[in-house]
Coordinates of N, CA, C and O in Angstrom, one line a residue:
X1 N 228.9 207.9 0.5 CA 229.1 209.3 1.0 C 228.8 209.3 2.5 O 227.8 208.8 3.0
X2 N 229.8 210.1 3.2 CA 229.1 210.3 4.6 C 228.2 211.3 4.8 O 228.0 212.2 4.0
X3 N 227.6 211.3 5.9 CA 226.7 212.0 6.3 C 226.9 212.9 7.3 O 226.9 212.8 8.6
X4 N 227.1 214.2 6.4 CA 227.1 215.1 7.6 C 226.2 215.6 8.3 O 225.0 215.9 8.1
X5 N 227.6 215.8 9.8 CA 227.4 216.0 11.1 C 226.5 217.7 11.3 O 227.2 218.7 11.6
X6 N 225.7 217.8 11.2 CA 224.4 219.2 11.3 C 225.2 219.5 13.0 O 225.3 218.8 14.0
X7 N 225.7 221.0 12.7 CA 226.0 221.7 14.1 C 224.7 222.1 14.1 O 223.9 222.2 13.2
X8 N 224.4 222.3 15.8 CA 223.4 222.8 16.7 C 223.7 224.4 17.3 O 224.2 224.6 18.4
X9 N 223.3 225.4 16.6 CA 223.7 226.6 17.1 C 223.0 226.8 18.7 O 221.8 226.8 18.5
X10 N 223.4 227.0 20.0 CA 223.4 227.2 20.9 C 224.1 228.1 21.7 O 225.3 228.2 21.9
X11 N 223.0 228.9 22.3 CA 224.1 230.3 23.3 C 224.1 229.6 24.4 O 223.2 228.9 24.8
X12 N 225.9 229.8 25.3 CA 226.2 229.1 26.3 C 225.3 228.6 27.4 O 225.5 227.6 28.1
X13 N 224.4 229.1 27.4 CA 223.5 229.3 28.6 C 222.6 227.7 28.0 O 222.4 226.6 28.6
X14 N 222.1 228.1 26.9 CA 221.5 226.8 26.7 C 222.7 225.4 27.2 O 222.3 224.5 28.1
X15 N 224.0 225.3 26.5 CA 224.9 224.8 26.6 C 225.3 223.8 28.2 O 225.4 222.5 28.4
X16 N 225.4 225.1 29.2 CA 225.3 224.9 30.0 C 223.9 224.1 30.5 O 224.2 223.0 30.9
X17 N 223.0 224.2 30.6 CA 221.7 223.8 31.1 C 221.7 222.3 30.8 O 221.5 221.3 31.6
X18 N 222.0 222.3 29.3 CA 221.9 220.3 28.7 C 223.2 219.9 29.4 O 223.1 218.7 29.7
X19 N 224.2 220.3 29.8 CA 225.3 219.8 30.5 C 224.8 219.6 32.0 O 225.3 218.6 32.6
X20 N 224.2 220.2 32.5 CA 223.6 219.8 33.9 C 222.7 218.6 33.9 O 222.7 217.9 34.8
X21 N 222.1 218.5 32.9 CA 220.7 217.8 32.8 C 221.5 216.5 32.5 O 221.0 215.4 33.0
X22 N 223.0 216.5 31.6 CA 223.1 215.6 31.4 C 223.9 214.4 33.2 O 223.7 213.3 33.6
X23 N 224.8 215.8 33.7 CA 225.2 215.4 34.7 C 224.0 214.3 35.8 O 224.1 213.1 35.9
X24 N 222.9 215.0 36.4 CA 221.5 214.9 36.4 C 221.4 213.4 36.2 O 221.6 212.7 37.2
X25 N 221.1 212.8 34.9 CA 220.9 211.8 34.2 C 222.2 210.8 34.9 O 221.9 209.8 35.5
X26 N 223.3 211.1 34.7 CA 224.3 210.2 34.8 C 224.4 210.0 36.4 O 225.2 209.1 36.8
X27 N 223.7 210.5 37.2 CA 224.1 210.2 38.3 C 222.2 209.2 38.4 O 222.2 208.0 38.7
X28 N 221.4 209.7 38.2 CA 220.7 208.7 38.1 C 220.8 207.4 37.6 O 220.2 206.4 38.0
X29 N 221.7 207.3 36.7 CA 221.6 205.7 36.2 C 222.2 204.5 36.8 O 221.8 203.4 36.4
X30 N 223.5 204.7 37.9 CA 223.6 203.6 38.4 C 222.1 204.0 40.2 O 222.2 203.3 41.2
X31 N 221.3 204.9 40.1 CA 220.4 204.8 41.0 C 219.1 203.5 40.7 O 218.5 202.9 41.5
X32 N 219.0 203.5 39.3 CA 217.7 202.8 38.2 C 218.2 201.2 38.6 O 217.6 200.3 39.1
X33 N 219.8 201.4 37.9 CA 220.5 200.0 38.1 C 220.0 199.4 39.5 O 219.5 198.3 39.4
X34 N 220.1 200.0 40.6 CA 220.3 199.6 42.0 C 218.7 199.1 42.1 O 218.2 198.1 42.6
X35 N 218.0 200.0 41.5 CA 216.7 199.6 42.2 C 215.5 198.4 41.2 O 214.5 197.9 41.6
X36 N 216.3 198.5 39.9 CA 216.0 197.3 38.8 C 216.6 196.0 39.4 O 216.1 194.9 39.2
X37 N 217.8 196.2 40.3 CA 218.1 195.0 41.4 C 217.3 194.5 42.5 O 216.9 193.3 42.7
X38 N 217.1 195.7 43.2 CA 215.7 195.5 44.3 C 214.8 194.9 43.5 O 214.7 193.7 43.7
X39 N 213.9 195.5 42.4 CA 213.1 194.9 42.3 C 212.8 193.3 42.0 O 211.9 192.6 42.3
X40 N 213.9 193.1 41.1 CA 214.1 191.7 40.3 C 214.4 191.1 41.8 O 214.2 189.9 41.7
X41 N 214.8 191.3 43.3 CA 214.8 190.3 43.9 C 213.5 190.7 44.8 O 213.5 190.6 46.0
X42 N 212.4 191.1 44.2 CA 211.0 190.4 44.9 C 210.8 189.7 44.3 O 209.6 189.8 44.2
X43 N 211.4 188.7 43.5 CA 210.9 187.4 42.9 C 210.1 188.2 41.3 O 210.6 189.1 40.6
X44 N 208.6 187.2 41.3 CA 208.1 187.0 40.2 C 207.4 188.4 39.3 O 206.4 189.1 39.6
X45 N 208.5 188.6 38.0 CA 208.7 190.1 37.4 C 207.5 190.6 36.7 O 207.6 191.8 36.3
X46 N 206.2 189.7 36.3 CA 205.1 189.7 35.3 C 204.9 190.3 36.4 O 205.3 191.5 36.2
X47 N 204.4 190.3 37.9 CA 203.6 191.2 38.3 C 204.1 192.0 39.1 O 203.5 192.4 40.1
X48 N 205.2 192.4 38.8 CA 206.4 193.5 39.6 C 206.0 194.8 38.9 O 206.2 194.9 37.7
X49 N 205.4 196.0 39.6 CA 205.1 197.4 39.3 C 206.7 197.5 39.2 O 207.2 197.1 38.1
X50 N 207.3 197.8 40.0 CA 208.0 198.1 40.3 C 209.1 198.0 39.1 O 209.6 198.9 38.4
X51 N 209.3 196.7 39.2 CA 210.7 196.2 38.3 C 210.1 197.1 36.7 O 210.8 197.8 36.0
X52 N 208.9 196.8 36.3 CA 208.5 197.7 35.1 C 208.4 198.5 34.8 O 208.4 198.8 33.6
X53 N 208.3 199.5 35.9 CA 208.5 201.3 36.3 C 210.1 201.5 36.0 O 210.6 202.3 35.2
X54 N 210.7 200.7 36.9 CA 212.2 200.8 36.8 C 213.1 200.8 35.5 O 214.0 201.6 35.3
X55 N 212.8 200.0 34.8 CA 213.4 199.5 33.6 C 212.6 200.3 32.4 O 213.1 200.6 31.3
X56 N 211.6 200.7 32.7 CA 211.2 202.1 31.7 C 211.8 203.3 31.7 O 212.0 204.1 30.7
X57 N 212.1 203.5 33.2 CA 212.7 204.9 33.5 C 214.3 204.5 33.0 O 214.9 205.3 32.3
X58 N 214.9 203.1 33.3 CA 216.3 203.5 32.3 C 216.2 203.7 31.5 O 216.8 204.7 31.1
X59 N 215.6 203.1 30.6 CA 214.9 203.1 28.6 C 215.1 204.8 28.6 O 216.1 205.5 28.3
X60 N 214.1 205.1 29.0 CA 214.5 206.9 29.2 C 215.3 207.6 29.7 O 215.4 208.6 29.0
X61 N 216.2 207.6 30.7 CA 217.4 207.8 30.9 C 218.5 207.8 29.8 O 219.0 208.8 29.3
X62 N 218.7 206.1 29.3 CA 219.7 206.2 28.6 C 219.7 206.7 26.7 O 220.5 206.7 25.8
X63 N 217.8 207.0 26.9 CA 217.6 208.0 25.7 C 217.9 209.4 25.7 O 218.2 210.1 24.8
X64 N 217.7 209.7 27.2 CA 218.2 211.1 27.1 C 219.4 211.2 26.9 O 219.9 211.8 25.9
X65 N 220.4 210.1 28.2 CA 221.9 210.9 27.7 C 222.2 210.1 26.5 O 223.3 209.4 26.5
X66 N 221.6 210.1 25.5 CA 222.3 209.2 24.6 C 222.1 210.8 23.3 O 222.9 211.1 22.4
X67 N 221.0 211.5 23.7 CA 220.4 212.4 23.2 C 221.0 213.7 23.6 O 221.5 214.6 22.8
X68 N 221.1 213.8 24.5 CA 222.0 214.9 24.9 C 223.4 215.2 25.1 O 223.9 216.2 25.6
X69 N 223.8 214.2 24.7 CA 225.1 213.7 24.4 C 225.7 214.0 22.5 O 226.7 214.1 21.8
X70 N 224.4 214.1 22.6 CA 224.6 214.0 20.7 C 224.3 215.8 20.4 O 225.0 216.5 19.7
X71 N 223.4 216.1 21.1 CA 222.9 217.4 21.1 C 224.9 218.2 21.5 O 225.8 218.6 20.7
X72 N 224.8 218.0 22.9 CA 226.2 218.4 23.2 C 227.7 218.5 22.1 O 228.6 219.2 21.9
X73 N 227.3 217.5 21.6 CA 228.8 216.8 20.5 C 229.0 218.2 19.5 O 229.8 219.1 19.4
X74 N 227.5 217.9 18.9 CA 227.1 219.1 17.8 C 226.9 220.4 18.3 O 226.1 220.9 17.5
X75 N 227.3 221.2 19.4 CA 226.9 222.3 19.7 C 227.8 223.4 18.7 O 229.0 223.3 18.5
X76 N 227.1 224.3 18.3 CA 227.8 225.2 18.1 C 227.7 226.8 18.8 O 227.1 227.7 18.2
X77 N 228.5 227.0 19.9 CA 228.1 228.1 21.2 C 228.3 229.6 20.6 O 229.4 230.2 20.3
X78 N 227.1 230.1 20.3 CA 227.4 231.3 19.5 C 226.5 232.7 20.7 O 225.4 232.8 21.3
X79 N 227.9 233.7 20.7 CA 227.5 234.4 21.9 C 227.0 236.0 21.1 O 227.4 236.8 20.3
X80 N 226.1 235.8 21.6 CA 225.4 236.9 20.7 C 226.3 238.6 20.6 O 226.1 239.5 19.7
X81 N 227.2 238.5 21.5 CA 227.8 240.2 21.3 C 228.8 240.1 20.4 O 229.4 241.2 20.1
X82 N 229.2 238.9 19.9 CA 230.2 238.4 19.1 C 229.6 238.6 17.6 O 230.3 238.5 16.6
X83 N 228.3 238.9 17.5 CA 227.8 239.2 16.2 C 227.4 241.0 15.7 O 227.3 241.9 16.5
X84 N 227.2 241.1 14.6 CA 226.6 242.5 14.5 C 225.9 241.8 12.5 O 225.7 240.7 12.0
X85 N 226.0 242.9 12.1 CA 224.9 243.5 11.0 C 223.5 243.8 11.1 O 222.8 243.9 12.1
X86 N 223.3 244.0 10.0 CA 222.1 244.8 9.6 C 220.5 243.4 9.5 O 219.3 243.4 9.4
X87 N 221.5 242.6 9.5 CA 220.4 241.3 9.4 C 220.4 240.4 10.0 O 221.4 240.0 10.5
X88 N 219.1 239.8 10.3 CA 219.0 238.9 11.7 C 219.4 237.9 11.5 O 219.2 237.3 10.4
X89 N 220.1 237.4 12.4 CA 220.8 236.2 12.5 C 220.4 235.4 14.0 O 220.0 236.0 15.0
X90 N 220.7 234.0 14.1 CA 220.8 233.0 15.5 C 221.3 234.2 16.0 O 222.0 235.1 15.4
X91 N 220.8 234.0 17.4 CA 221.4 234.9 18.7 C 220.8 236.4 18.7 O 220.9 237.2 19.6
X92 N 220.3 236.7 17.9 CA 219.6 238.3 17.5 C 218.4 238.5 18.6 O 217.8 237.5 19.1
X93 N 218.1 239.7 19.0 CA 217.1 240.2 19.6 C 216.3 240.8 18.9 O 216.7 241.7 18.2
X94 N 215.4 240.4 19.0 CA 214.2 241.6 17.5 C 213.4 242.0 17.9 O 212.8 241.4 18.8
X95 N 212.8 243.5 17.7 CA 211.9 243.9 18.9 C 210.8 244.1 17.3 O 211.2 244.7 16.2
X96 N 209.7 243.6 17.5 CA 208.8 243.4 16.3 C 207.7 244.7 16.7 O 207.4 245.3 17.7
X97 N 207.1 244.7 15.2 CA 205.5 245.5 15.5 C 204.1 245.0 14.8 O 203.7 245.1 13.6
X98 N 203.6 244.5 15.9 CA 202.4 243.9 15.0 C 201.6 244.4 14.1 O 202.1 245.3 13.5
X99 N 200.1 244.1 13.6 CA 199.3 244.9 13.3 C 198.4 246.0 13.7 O 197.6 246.7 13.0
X100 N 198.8 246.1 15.4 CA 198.0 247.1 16.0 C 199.7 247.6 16.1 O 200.0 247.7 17.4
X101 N 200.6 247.9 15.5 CA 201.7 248.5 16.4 C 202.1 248.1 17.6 O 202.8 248.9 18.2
X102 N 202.0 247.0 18.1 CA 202.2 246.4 19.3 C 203.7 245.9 19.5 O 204.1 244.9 18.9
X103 N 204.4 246.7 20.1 CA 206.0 246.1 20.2 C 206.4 244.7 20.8 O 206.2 244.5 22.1
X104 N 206.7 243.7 20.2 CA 206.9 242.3 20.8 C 208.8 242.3 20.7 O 209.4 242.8 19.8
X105 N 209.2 241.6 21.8 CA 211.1 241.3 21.7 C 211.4 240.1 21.4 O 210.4 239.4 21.5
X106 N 211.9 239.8 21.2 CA 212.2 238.1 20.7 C 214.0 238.0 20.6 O 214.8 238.7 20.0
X107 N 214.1 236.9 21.5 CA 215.6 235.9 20.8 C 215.4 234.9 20.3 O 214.6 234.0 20.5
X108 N 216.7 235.3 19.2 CA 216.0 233.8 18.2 C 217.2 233.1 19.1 O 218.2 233.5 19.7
X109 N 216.7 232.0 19.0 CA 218.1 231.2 20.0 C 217.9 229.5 19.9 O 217.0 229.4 19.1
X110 N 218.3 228.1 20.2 CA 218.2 227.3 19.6 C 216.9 226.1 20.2 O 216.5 226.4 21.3
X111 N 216.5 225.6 20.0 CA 215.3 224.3 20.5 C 215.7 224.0 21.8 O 214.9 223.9 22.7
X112 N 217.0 223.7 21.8 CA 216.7 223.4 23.5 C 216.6 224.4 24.4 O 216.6 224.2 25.7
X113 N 216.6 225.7 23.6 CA 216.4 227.2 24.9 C 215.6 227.5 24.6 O 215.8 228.7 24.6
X114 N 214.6 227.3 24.2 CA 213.4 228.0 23.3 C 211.8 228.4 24.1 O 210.8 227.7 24.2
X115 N 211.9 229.2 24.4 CA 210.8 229.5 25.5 C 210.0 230.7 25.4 O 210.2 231.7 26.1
X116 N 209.1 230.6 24.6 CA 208.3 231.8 24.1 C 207.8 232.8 25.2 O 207.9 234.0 25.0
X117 N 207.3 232.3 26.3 CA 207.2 233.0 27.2 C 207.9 234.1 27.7 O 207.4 235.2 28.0
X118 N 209.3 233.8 27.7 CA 210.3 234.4 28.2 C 210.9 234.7 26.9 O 212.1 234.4 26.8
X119 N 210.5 235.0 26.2 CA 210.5 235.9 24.4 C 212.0 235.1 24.0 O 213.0 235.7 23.5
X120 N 212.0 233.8 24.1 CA 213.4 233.1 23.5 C 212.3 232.5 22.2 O 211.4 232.1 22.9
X121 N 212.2 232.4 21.4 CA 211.9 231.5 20.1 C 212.8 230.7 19.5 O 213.8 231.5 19.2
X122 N 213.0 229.3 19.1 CA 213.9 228.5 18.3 C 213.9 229.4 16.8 O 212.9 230.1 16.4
X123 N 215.2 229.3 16.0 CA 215.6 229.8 15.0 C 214.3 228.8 13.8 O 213.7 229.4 12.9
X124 N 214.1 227.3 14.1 CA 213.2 226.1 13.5 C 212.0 226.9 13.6 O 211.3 226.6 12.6
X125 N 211.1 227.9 14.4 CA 210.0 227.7 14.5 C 209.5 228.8 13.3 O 210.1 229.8 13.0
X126 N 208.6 228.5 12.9 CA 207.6 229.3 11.9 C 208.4 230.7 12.0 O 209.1 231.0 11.0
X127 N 208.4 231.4 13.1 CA 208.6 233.0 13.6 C 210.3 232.9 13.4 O 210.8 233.5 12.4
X128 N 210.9 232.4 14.0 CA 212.2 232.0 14.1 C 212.5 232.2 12.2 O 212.8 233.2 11.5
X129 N 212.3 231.0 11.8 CA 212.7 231.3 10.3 C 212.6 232.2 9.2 O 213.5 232.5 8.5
X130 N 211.0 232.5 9.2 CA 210.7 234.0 8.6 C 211.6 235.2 9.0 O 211.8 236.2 8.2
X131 N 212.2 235.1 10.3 CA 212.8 236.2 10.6 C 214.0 236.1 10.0 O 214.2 237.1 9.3
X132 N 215.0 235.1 10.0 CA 216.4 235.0 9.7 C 216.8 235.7 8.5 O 216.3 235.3 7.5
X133 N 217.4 236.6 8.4 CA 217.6 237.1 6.9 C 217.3 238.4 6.7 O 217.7 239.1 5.8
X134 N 216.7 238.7 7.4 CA 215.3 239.8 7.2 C 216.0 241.2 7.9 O 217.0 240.8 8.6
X135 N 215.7 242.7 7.9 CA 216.6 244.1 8.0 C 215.5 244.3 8.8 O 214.6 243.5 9.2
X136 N 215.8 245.7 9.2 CA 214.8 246.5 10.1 C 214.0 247.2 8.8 O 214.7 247.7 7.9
X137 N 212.9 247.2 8.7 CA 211.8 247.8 8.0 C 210.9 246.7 7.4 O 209.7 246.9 7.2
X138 N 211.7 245.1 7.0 CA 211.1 244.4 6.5 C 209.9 244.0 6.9 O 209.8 244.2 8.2
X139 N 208.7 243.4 6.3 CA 207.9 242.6 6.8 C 208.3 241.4 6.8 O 209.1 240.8 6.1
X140 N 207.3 240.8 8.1 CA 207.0 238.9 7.8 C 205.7 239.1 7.9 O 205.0 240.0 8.4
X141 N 205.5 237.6 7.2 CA 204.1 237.1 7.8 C 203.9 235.4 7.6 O 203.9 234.6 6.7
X142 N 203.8 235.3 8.9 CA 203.8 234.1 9.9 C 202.6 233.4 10.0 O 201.9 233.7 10.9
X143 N 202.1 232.1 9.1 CA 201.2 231.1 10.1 C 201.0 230.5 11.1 O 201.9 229.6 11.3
X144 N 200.0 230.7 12.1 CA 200.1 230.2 13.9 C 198.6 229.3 13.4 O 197.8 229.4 12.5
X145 N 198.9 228.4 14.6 CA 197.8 228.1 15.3 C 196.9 229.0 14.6 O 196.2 228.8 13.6
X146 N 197.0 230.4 15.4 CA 195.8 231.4 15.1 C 195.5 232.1 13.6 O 194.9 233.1 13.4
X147 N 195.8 231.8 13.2 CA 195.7 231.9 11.8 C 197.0 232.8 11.1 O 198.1 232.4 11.4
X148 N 197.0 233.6 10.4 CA 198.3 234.8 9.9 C 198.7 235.5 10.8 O 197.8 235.7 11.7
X149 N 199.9 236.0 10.9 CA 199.8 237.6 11.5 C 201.3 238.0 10.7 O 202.1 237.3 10.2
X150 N 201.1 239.4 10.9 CA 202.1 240.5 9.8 C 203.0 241.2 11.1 O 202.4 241.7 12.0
X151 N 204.3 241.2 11.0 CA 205.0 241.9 12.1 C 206.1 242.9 10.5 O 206.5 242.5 9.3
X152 N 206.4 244.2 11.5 CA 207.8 244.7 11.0 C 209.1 244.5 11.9 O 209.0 244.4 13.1
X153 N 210.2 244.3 11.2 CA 211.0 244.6 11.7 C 211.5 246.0 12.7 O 212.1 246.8 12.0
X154 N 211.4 246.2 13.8 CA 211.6 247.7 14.0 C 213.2 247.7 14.8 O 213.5 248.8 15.1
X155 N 213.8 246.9 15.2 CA 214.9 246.8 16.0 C 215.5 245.3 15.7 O 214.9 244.3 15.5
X156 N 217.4 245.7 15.8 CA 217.5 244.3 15.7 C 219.0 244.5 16.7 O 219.8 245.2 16.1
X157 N 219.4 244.1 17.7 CA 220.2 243.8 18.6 C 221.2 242.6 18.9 O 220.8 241.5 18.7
X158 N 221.9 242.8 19.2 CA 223.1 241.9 19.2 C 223.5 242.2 21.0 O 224.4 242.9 21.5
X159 N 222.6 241.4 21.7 CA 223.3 241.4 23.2 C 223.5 240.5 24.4 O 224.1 240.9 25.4

């Protein structure tokens, strides 16, 4: 049996960003090559910082674009105004209410855009999943770090 190919739901923007990073990478790698040359011609390589620094950083290099290449293959670019209903879905805005009533906003959006700070959350994370599925009125309740917490749904947007 083959094994299927798992799409990566991603809004353009994330899309965009791993396509720079990957550009980024590709232009560093014949930079690593050049200087994995330098170093190999200071002679003796057991005590070359250098040549060992070098040859790590391609190792990582050609793990990223090998990774972000794979990430890219499987994208699936889903633009949030292109969605609606009553239930949250990838790309959704949720504007939550804690236990004190406290209004929190959230996009669920994918791992490689996922930036809690800037109220993006991965669809994978604890919060992210509990929410998928879920109407305006429902509860969640979520394990953190900090122990439980109970949010309602009070808003759910498509923008």
């Amino acid at each position: 049996m083959m094994a299927t190919v798992e799409k990566m739901p991603m809004l353009a923007e994330g899309y965009e960003k791993l396509a720079a990073q990957l550009k980024s990478l590709k232009v560093e790698r014949p930079q690593i090559v050049d200087a994995i040359e330098e170093a190999r011609a200071h002679g003796d390589l057991s005590e070359n910082a250098e040549y060992h620094a070098a040859k790590e950083r391609q190792g990582q290099i050609e793990a990223s674009i090998a990774d972000i290449e794979d990430k890219l293959s499987r994208a699936q670019i889903i633009d949030p105004k292109d969605l609606s209903g009553d239930k949250i879905v990838f790309g959704a805005t949720v504007t939550l209410l804690d236990e004190d009533d406290k209004s929190i906003r959230y996009q669920i959006v994918g791992q490689a855009e996922a930036d809690a700070k800037t109220g993006r959350i991965s669809y994978n994370s604890p919060l992210g999943r509990a929410l998928i599925g879920k109407a305006v009125g429902d509860e969640v309740e979520v394990t953190v770090p900090a122990g439980d917490r109970w949010y309602e749904v009070s808003k759910i947007e498509f923008i």
